[in-house]
Amino acid sequence: MGLLEYAVLCGFSLATGALGAVCAILYVRTQAWRLRQDVAARLQRFESRLLDVERRREPRPEIRAATAQPPGGNDGRMPLEGSWQERRSWPSASPVPPLPAEPSREHFTERAAAALEDQQSFREFAASSRGSGFLLRAGAEVEPATGPNADTASDLWIVPDGGSRLVYPGYNLRRSQSALVADAGRLARERLEWLYEVMPGPQLGATRPARVAADDWTVMERGILTVPFRAG
Amino acid sequence: MASTIRPLLPPLHDSHRVPPVPSGGAWHELGSDDMLQVIARGLNTGEALRGTSGDIVSVPDVWAQLTVFHDALIADTHPLHGRAVGEWRGLLACFALAAYQPHAKLTCQLVRLSGLADGRWANIARRLPPQAALLGGRQLDEVGLVRIESHLVALAQPLTLLAPSRSLADLRGERQLGQWLQGSHFADPLSASRLSADERTVLARFLETLCEDLSAAQDGGHDLSALLGLARSFRQETVAKGLAPGARFEQVPARLELPGLSVFRAFTRHERISLAGGTPSDCLLRLRPGLTGPLRGIVLADPELDRKLGRPSSAVRVWGHVTLRHLQEKPELVATVRSEAQAEGYLVVGIDQLFLPKLYGVDGVEGEQGFGQHPPGARNLLLPLSPMVLALLDRAELAQACRVAGPGSGGTTVDLRLPLTDGSAVTLSKHYDSVDSSEPPFALSVWPNFSAPWWNLQLGYSGATTGIQFVTAGLVSLEGIRRSLLAEDGFTAVSAAAALLSGNVSGLSATTWFRQDRENASALFELPGSAEAAVLEDRRNGGLRAAGLLLLPEPAAAPSGGAGRSARIGIDFGTTNTAVYMQVGTSEPEPVRIEPRHILAYRLAEQSRDELDAELLPTSRVDVPFQTILRDRLMTSADRRRRPFRDTLIYFAQRRRVAIGKASVAGNDIFGNLKWAEDPAARQRIELFLTQAVILALAEAGARGIEPGQVSFRFSFPEAFRPTQYQSFAGAARNAVRLGTEAVAGKASDPAAPEPGFQTESASAAQYFIQRLRVPPTEGLITFDIGGQTTDVAVVQSQSVDSERLVWRGSFQLAGRHLLIEHLCENRAVLEELASKRPDLADLLAGLPPSGKASEARVLATELLVNSPAFADAVVHDLPALGGTPGAERLRAVALSGLAGLFDYLGRTVRHLAGSGLVEPRANTAVAICLGGRASLLFKALLRSEEEQQLLLGFFTAAAGEAQPRARLVFSDAPKQEVAYGLVRDDGAVKRAGASQPLLGEAVSYRDRRAPAASQVYQLELNQPWRIEDPVEFRRFVGRLPELRVRPALPDTALSDLTGLANADILRSLTLAQAERAPDGSQPDTSEIEPPFIVLLRHFVHRLATDPRALR
């Protein structure tokens, strides 16, 4: 091979390599763009379905605090001793960040927890979340809540999320809170530990919803549920 | 005919513009305006001159008011005569009835004209005094200024006796000065006021005195005749009934300065009719029977009571001489009444104190599910009443007496009909414009559901989510009210009653708040009697407002027991399980099942029942046996004695899966192995556990009408207890019976009450097999009650016609925990194999902690599983089918080795007893070897075939030799209930053996001294370090195990290790026994030292259970 031929061959190889590299980069960027688009679309779908919640009601400060980091950090365990006024005072030291322009799942979770404040709040939340209520039976059996008050008479509030469902505590759990906290949270653990990591906290509420399959109750991701019991 | 007199010089009207005169007696320039026109325009010439109804005005004389009044009073033709007479009568009544006007103090200040300081006004007054007939020509000098409180109302003088003051015009609105003061003048009390009978009587007496004095002063003059006529007329119109029988006049001290004339005698004597012997009030509400004491009564101070009772207000005495009329005139008088009544032990209540300010509905409680015990119309409402109403009415009466109309667009009206002490009744009403609402407490229950005069304990529990539900502030019982009102004096009792009236019910029960914050409120209430109502509060949004009463359903009355109806209760306090049996009279003993004796005010959700299960008592029936587990609420308080229910609860583990999960967590609040724990806290838990068991058993007896005083108790104990353990247990059991009986009876126990009895578990189990399963003792029987920690053995043989002889008894610490639990803790293979066939067992198994060394938590969790019905079913039905699987074979090896070792030891014991003549050899008949206890289920499953049974029995018969060459197995049909049954069934037919005297079973030596295997434990000198030198008997035993298809791998090194462990245990027990031996050296009723063979056997079984290399 002559020098010229060698040079041409090298040039061709380089050109081919460069072209391949450009194609590869373009491909990767295209895929990345598609992925971003996909994520954005999913997020948009999620928000359009789930976050259609009126912002009239502020979440309970305790719930906001529970989802935020307590001052000084105490690994999520809130002091349960002392008067409630004292306990109520500490969240103010940790100002709750204002809601961003685009609501996120975290804020939806806050909203779901705040809705446990009273029956009317939950009714409004339930109406806007387009979810459905379920009752918990013994042995982790779950069945749909029926009747005119199915929204506030449900143990679990289920909201579809793509190919799965998110599980939030229903108002019935708030109603039966005194049973859930009895015997150092034994009943809470018995009934809910298959869905949530049950932790002592200042108030009842899911700081992270559980995720179950769309068609059955296979738990894909356990949530975190705070229950105001005193650890034995 | 007298001419009509008209007043002159009309007054100025209110809006006149006549300027004031700067000073009298001097000329003043009034300006350039036409003053006459100004004055003319200012004159009130309308009503003032019209006739008879206006005031007497503007006579330019300091005595004008008096003389005009005199003229009007005396002359019946005077246009103001009628009014003057009315005023005169009203003024007289002020004096006559001063004793009935405690709030309007009447005074009189005497003024002498001659004593007045010189001045223009005084000079005129002295110069122009009117002529008074009563003075007999003397000049008027003394005038009394009559005041009510600080208001000048009249002049006392000799012209008319009394004349109204001009300043009365300033007293418009001062109604409280006198009920017959109308506007600016007094009126005739006979027409202006409804005088009570007492007042009329007193007034009549006053007038009679006055008439007498006027008559005495009569000189024929016109004025006196007129006054006398007026007084007589007044007296005649005052229709008085006279004194009631027993009543009398009493004088009230009065110091009045009146003119010195005899006609004023009656004025200085204030009288009233005494209340001696009568009730101090006509408004006394009737208290419930049993509540009278330091609190003498409750006075209803309702301003509308006269209308409700249909009686004049003056005839309704609210307190003493204060009538309802007085209160109506001067409402603030109620404070005085309240104070005086409290000093006498009476509480004064108003309608607003009996009714709450708000009416509450209860969400989710409607229609047929509403409060059935509430009155119609209030099935979903709380009764907006003070808890004090339950001092007046019981719950049934209250439901009848309360009526609710509405709710509707016009609101809701609540009527309450209350009985008075005089037999009448009054209906009080309150209207509510709106109804607030909240949810009921999530859990609310009281226990038990029966009542009896001799049962005085009632427990209540309530739990609520504070933010959305009512909170139970307290429970009200009659006995609680009675005790809260007990006081040294009436004043204190009224203070307590006032607290109850205001809704403070904390004194009605011993209340323990487990939680009371913004999120939750849960409390236990210990009441001295049947709870009739719950007092609910609204604590939403951080507030605290009384919400009302929730009536509770009435408990059923316990059947009347009848004389001689007694019961015997046996409590077998086992390591793992506790069984309770009761024998009523001489009937067949039966298990004491703990019934759900809750009283619920409304239908509870399933989770509410879970809460009651966890925090009070099960809402479903608990069968015996139940687990010997105690939950400690771990409440810290140094200054109080711990009590069951409040501080601890028997953990019934009704929800087995949850209990297993909870028990699996080390360091939690539930405690097992109570029986053998020896630290002081554990001993106290034994007492608390037994006390609750005693209370529950007494409740079951009480529900049948058996009084606590008619119940005797027996407890079982194992011979394996060391003497100190027995003493500790017996002390705890005695305390439990005493405390439990006192708790339910509400009083100190009778010192003469029989002490609880104690019986060994072995002897009790023998009773079961003889009496219940009819095993004939003539051929002898040997019972093995295999419990959690001990196996209790009894050898019985009939040697006479009338009784069976308990030849020997003993107990060994080789039982369920060693034969089964320890193995399952470390090896779950067989559990998993069983669970693969049974989902219910699989669910329980999922809650078990991972396999591992047998820690307390792991043992407790495994025991909960093993004692579950699911496991029992699996063992009975599925275990035999698992034969051959590694897990099942291993379990079989562990269990049969242990039992075979016990059989071997007992065979040698029987041979020894035969050699001693205590047992008669039975060469041709088979002794019954009876297996009881929970673990007998396991052996029943493992030994299904006759062949397998005989192989095992061969260990006994071979060891017994000629003493008992034949044997058969008998299984219990009520595992774990044998001892409790035998405790109460014991009729004395089984004669007791002297003391437990177990054989050593294995030779031990100390230096050159040797105690052979056939010698007895008690023969060892406790102060010598005896040890197994060479386990000959044990080696022989192990050599026979392959006959059972058990092939242990026990090399010499392993046997040496086991021997070393056994020797360590023996030395430890020798040391303990020496330390605990009674000072007098007496033989205890329990074993001081375990037989060395058994100790070695236990270590061997433990090795089989836990060491995978222990089996070939």
Tab-separated table of N, CA and C in Angstrom, chain B residues 883-884 889 892-893 896-897 942-943 945 947-948 951 955 1040-1048 1111-1112:
chain	number	residue	atom	x	y	z
B	883	GLY	N	-44.617	-38.588	59.287
B	883	GLY	CA	-43.610	-39.557	59.723
B	883	GLY	C	-42.574	-39.808	58.644
B	884	GLY	N	-41.330	-39.772	59.022
B	884	GLY	CA	-40.266	-40.010	58.074
B	884	GLY	C	-39.594	-38.748	57.589
B	889	GLU	N	-39.175	-36.544	62.423
B	889	GLU	CA	-38.371	-37.561	63.106
B	889	GLU	C	-37.574	-36.954	64.255
B	892	ARG	N	-39.909	-36.247	67.077
B	892	ARG	CA	-40.270	-37.518	67.708
B	892	ARG	C	-39.143	-37.997	68.632
B	893	ALA	N	-37.935	-37.880	68.141
B	893	ALA	CA	-36.791	-38.342	68.933
B	893	ALA	C	-36.680	-37.544	70.227
B	896	LEU	N	-39.955	-38.423	72.546
B	896	LEU	CA	-40.007	-39.789	73.090
B	896	LEU	C	-38.822	-40.085	73.997
B	897	SER	N	-37.675	-39.497	73.685
B	897	SER	CA	-36.520	-39.726	74.560
B	897	SER	C	-36.807	-39.179	75.949
B	942	LEU	N	-47.966	-39.036	68.416
B	942	LEU	CA	-46.764	-39.821	68.106
B	942	LEU	C	-46.959	-41.307	68.388
B	943	LEU	N	-47.837	-41.601	69.318
B	943	LEU	CA	-47.977	-43.000	69.762
B	943	LEU	C	-49.352	-43.532	69.379
B	945	SER	N	-50.059	-46.151	67.406
B	945	SER	CA	-50.213	-47.607	67.320
B	945	SER	C	-49.938	-48.245	68.676
B	947	GLU	N	-48.314	-50.831	69.123
B	947	GLU	CA	-46.919	-51.281	69.155
B	947	GLU	C	-46.001	-50.175	69.668
B	948	GLU	N	-46.211	-48.994	69.153
B	948	GLU	CA	-45.368	-47.888	69.588
B	948	GLU	C	-45.594	-47.597	71.071
B	951	LEU	N	-43.731	-50.180	73.054
B	951	LEU	CA	-42.287	-49.947	73.053
B	951	LEU	C	-41.916	-48.908	74.107
B	955	PHE	N	-40.044	-49.155	78.640
B	955	PHE	CA	-39.057	-48.474	79.488
B	955	PHE	C	-39.525	-48.464	80.943
B	1040	ARG	N	-30.925	-48.137	75.320
B	1040	ARG	CA	-32.195	-48.757	74.927
B	1040	ARG	C	-32.997	-47.910	73.934
B	1041	LEU	N	-32.568	-46.679	73.737
B	1041	LEU	CA	-33.372	-45.783	72.901
B	1041	LEU	C	-33.593	-46.289	71.472
B	1042	PRO	N	-32.652	-46.966	70.886
B	1042	PRO	CA	-32.914	-47.468	69.519
B	1042	PRO	C	-34.174	-48.336	69.431
B	1043	GLU	N	-34.619	-48.893	70.579
B	1043	GLU	CA	-35.874	-49.661	70.537
B	1043	GLU	C	-37.040	-48.762	70.090
B	1044	LEU	N	-36.871	-47.470	70.338
B	1044	LEU	CA	-37.915	-46.510	69.924
B	1044	LEU	C	-37.611	-45.905	68.558
B	1045	ARG	N	-36.656	-46.435	67.876
B	1045	ARG	CA	-36.163	-45.899	66.601
B	1045	ARG	C	-35.533	-44.516	66.805
B	1046	VAL	N	-34.980	-44.341	67.984
B	1046	VAL	CA	-34.232	-43.109	68.254
B	1046	VAL	C	-32.769	-43.499	68.401
B	1047	ARG	N	-31.937	-42.923	67.553
B	1047	ARG	CA	-30.516	-43.313	67.574
B	1047	ARG	C	-29.670	-42.076	67.871
B	1048	PRO	N	-29.491	-41.831	69.141
B	1048	PRO	CA	-28.693	-40.657	69.493
B	1048	PRO	C	-27.213	-40.885	69.232
B	1111	LEU	N	-28.206	-36.629	66.705
B	1111	LEU	CA	-28.895	-37.834	66.210
B	1111	LEU	C	-28.121	-38.414	65.045
B	1112	ARG	N	-28.129	-39.728	65.030
B	1112	ARG	CA	-27.470	-40.364	63.892
B	1112	ARG	C	-28.436	-40.472	62.722
